[in-house]
Coordinates of C-alpha atoms in Angstrom, one line a residue:
Chain P
A1 CA 81.9 94.1 117.1
A2 CA 84.2 92.4 114.3
G3 CA 83.5 93.7 110.8
V4 CA 84.2 92.3 107.3
I5 CA 87.9 92.9 106.5
Q6 CA 89.2 93.6 102.9
S7 CA 92.6 94.1 101.8
P8 CA 94.3 95.8 100.1
R9 CA 92.0 98.9 100.4
H10 CA 93.4 100.5 97.3
L11 CA 95.1 98.8 94.4
I12 CA 96.7 100.3 91.3
K13 CA 97.5 98.1 88.3
E14 CA 98.6 98.4 84.7
K15 CA 96.5 96.9 81.9
R16 CA 97.0 93.1 81.4
E17 CA 98.3 92.7 85.0
T18 CA 96.8 90.6 87.6
A19 CA 95.3 91.5 90.8
T20 CA 94.2 89.4 94.0
L21 CA 91.7 90.8 96.4
K22 CA 91.2 89.3 99.8
C23 CA 88.1 89.2 102.2
Y24 CA 88.0 88.1 105.8
P25 CA 84.4 87.7 107.0
I26 CA 83.0 88.2 110.2
P27 CA 83.7 85.3 112.5
R28 CA 81.1 82.4 112.2
H29 CA 79.7 83.8 109.2
D30 CA 79.4 81.0 106.4
T31 CA 78.7 82.8 103.3
V32 CA 80.6 85.2 101.4
Y33 CA 79.8 87.5 98.4
W34 CA 81.5 89.6 96.1
Y35 CA 80.1 92.7 94.3
Q36 CA 81.6 95.2 91.8
Q37 CA 80.5 98.8 91.9
G38 CA 81.6 100.9 88.8
P39 CA 81.7 104.7 89.2
G40 CA 78.4 106.1 89.5
Q41 CA 76.7 102.7 89.3
D42 CA 74.9 100.3 91.8
P43 CA 76.8 97.2 93.1
Q44 CA 76.7 94.2 90.8
F45 CA 76.7 90.7 92.1
L46 CA 79.7 88.5 91.1
I47 CA 80.1 85.3 93.0
S48 CA 79.1 83.9 96.4
F49 CA 80.4 81.0 98.5
Y50 CA 78.7 78.9 101.1
E51 CA 80.8 76.8 103.4
K52 CA 83.7 76.9 101.0
M53 CA 81.7 76.0 97.8
Q54 CA 80.5 78.2 95.0
S55 CA 76.8 79.0 95.7
D56 CA 76.0 81.2 92.8
K57 CA 77.6 83.1 90.0
G58 CA 76.7 86.6 88.5
S59 CA 78.1 88.4 85.8
I60 CA 81.5 87.6 86.4
P61 CA 84.1 87.6 83.6
D62 CA 86.1 84.5 82.6
R63 CA 89.1 86.4 83.6
F64 CA 88.0 86.4 87.2
S65 CA 88.1 83.5 89.6
A66 CA 87.4 83.2 93.1
Q67 CA 87.4 80.8 96.1
Q68 CA 86.9 80.5 99.7
F69 CA 89.4 78.8 101.9
S70 CA 89.2 76.5 105.0
D71 CA 89.3 79.4 107.4
Y72 CA 86.5 81.2 105.4
H73 CA 88.4 83.8 103.9
S74 CA 87.9 84.3 100.2
E75 CA 90.1 85.8 97.4
L76 CA 89.1 87.2 94.2
N77 CA 91.6 86.8 91.3
M78 CA 91.5 89.0 88.4
S79 CA 93.8 88.4 85.5
S80 CA 94.4 90.4 82.2
L81 CA 93.1 93.6 83.8
E82 CA 91.2 96.1 81.6
L83 CA 90.5 99.8 82.2
G84 CA 86.8 98.8 82.6
D85 CA 87.7 96.7 85.6
S86 CA 88.4 99.8 87.4
A87 CA 85.7 99.8 90.2
L88 CA 85.2 99.4 94.0
Y89 CA 85.0 95.8 95.0
F90 CA 83.0 94.8 98.0
C91 CA 83.0 91.6 99.8
A92 CA 80.2 90.8 102.0
S93 CA 79.2 88.0 104.6
S94 CA 76.1 86.7 106.1
P95 CA 75.6 84.3 109.1
P96 CA 74.3 80.9 108.9
G97 CA 70.4 81.1 108.2
G98 CA 70.6 84.8 107.8
S99 CA 69.6 87.2 105.0
K100 CA 71.4 90.1 106.1
Q101 CA 74.7 90.8 104.4
F102 CA 77.4 92.9 106.1
F103 CA 79.8 94.7 103.9
G104 CA 83.3 95.3 104.2
P105 CA 84.7 98.6 103.3
G106 CA 85.7 97.8 99.8
T107 CA 88.9 97.7 97.8
R108 CA 89.3 100.4 95.1
L109 CA 90.8 99.0 91.9
T110 CA 92.3 101.5 89.4
V111 CA 93.5 99.9 86.2
L112 CA 96.0 102.3 84.2
Chain U
A1 CA 65.1 87.2 88.1
Q2 CA 64.4 90.2 90.2
T3 CA 64.6 93.8 89.4
V4 CA 64.6 97.0 91.5
T5 CA 63.7 100.4 90.4
Q6 CA 64.4 103.8 92.0
S7 CA 62.8 106.8 90.1
Q8 CA 64.2 109.5 92.2
P9 CA 67.9 109.9 91.1
E10 CA 68.3 112.7 93.8
M11 CA 66.2 114.1 96.7
S12 CA 66.7 116.9 99.3
V13 CA 65.1 117.6 102.6
Q14 CA 65.4 120.3 105.1
E15 CA 67.3 119.2 108.4
A16 CA 64.8 117.9 111.0
E17 CA 62.1 117.2 108.3
T18 CA 60.8 113.9 107.0
V19 CA 61.6 112.5 103.5
T20 CA 60.3 109.5 101.6
L21 CA 62.4 107.5 99.1
S22 CA 60.5 105.4 96.6
C23 CA 61.3 101.9 95.4
T24 CA 59.5 99.4 93.3
Y25 CA 60.4 95.9 92.5
D26 CA 59.5 92.8 90.6
T27 CA 60.0 89.2 91.3
S28 CA 58.6 85.9 90.7
E29 CA 59.5 84.6 94.0
S30 CA 57.0 83.9 96.8
D31 CA 59.6 84.5 99.8
Y32 CA 61.9 87.4 99.5
Y33 CA 63.6 90.1 101.5
L34 CA 63.9 93.8 100.8
F35 CA 66.4 96.1 102.0
W36 CA 67.5 99.8 102.2
Y37 CA 71.2 100.3 102.2
K38 CA 73.1 103.5 102.8
Q39 CA 76.4 104.7 101.0
P40 CA 77.9 107.8 102.5
P41 CA 80.6 109.6 100.8
S42 CA 83.1 107.1 102.6
R43 CA 81.5 104.5 100.0
Q44 CA 80.9 102.0 102.9
M45 CA 77.7 100.0 102.4
I46 CA 75.6 100.2 105.6
L47 CA 72.4 98.2 106.0
V48 CA 69.5 100.5 107.1
I49 CA 66.6 98.3 107.3
R50 CA 65.2 94.9 106.2
Q51 CA 61.8 93.7 105.5
E52 CA 60.8 90.0 105.3
A53 CA 58.1 89.9 102.4
Y54 CA 55.8 87.4 104.4
K55 CA 55.6 90.0 107.3
Q56 CA 52.8 92.4 106.9
Q57 CA 53.9 94.8 109.5
N58 CA 56.4 97.4 108.3
A59 CA 59.9 97.4 109.5
T60 CA 61.2 100.0 111.8
E61 CA 64.7 101.1 113.0
N62 CA 64.5 104.3 115.0
R63 CA 64.1 107.2 112.7
F64 CA 63.9 104.7 109.6
S65 CA 60.7 103.0 108.6
V66 CA 59.4 101.5 105.6
N67 CA 56.0 101.4 103.8
F68 CA 55.8 98.0 102.3
Q69 CA 53.0 97.4 99.8
K70 CA 53.2 94.0 98.6
A71 CA 50.5 93.8 96.0
A72 CA 51.7 97.1 94.5
K73 CA 55.6 95.8 94.8
S74 CA 56.4 99.1 96.4
F75 CA 58.8 99.4 99.3
S76 CA 59.4 103.1 100.3
L77 CA 61.8 104.3 102.9
K78 CA 60.8 107.2 105.4
I79 CA 63.4 109.1 107.2
S80 CA 62.0 111.1 110.0
D81 CA 63.9 114.1 111.9
S82 CA 66.5 114.2 109.0
Q83 CA 70.0 114.7 110.2
L84 CA 73.1 116.0 108.4
G85 CA 74.7 112.5 108.8
D86 CA 71.9 111.1 106.8
A87 CA 73.3 112.6 103.6
A88 CA 74.2 109.7 101.4
M89 CA 73.4 107.7 98.3
Y90 CA 70.6 105.2 99.4
F91 CA 70.1 101.8 97.6
C92 CA 67.0 99.8 97.5
A93 CA 67.7 96.1 97.0
S94 CA 66.1 92.6 97.1
S95 CA 67.2 89.1 97.6
S96 CA 65.3 85.8 97.4
F97 CA 64.8 83.3 100.3
G98 CA 67.5 80.6 99.7
N99 CA 69.5 82.7 97.3
E100 CA 70.5 85.7 99.2
K101 CA 72.5 87.7 96.5
L102 CA 71.4 91.1 96.2
T103 CA 69.8 93.0 93.4
F104 CA 70.1 96.7 93.7
G105 CA 68.3 99.7 92.3
T106 CA 70.3 102.6 90.8
G107 CA 70.1 104.6 93.9
T108 CA 68.8 107.9 95.4
R109 CA 71.1 110.7 96.3
L110 CA 69.8 112.3 99.4
T111 CA 71.1 115.8 100.4
I112 CA 70.3 117.4 103.8
I113 CA 69.8 121.0 103.6
P114 CA 70.9 122.8 107.0

């Protein structure tokens, strides 16, 4: 069965640089979620999209932005990167009317 | 707002034995969902089991079952016949009906002793 695809899987950036994380949901899933998991922490909700519209926003810094495109893939754009942005970033998707979220493998971002 | 509390940072169990992981939650919503996710060393987040709050019957998935006590706001996970592959961090999580963002607990690290 198809799963959520995230790219890249690993990313190393310098402070103050920009990063773009991509997420390809499971086909026919209409909702995408982004989570940030810092070292030794639980995942924290950042933002979600339903049918290409932002549906909810969590503790996402103003330096971050995201969008969902017409093909339902989503991108998380992160600017002016800080050391504290080093984390595992998960994308998850859910089907229409579904409460189950299926997670991608995550993108490990390291900021040096 | 929802909060999820896992009071056991670490648990261990002998292989083939049964272990129960605890979780309590708080929510003002009348309709909500509860989940257990497993995160093995690969860091992949894997859905183990889901419970719909309006259902009184406890969810079961093979060796995994929950004890859902709505009045006590308790949602524990029982793993029967523990296997080495069950070793992982287990996160309890909740979401609201109509707003399915997940709120996670701090996790319980489960070790399986051969």
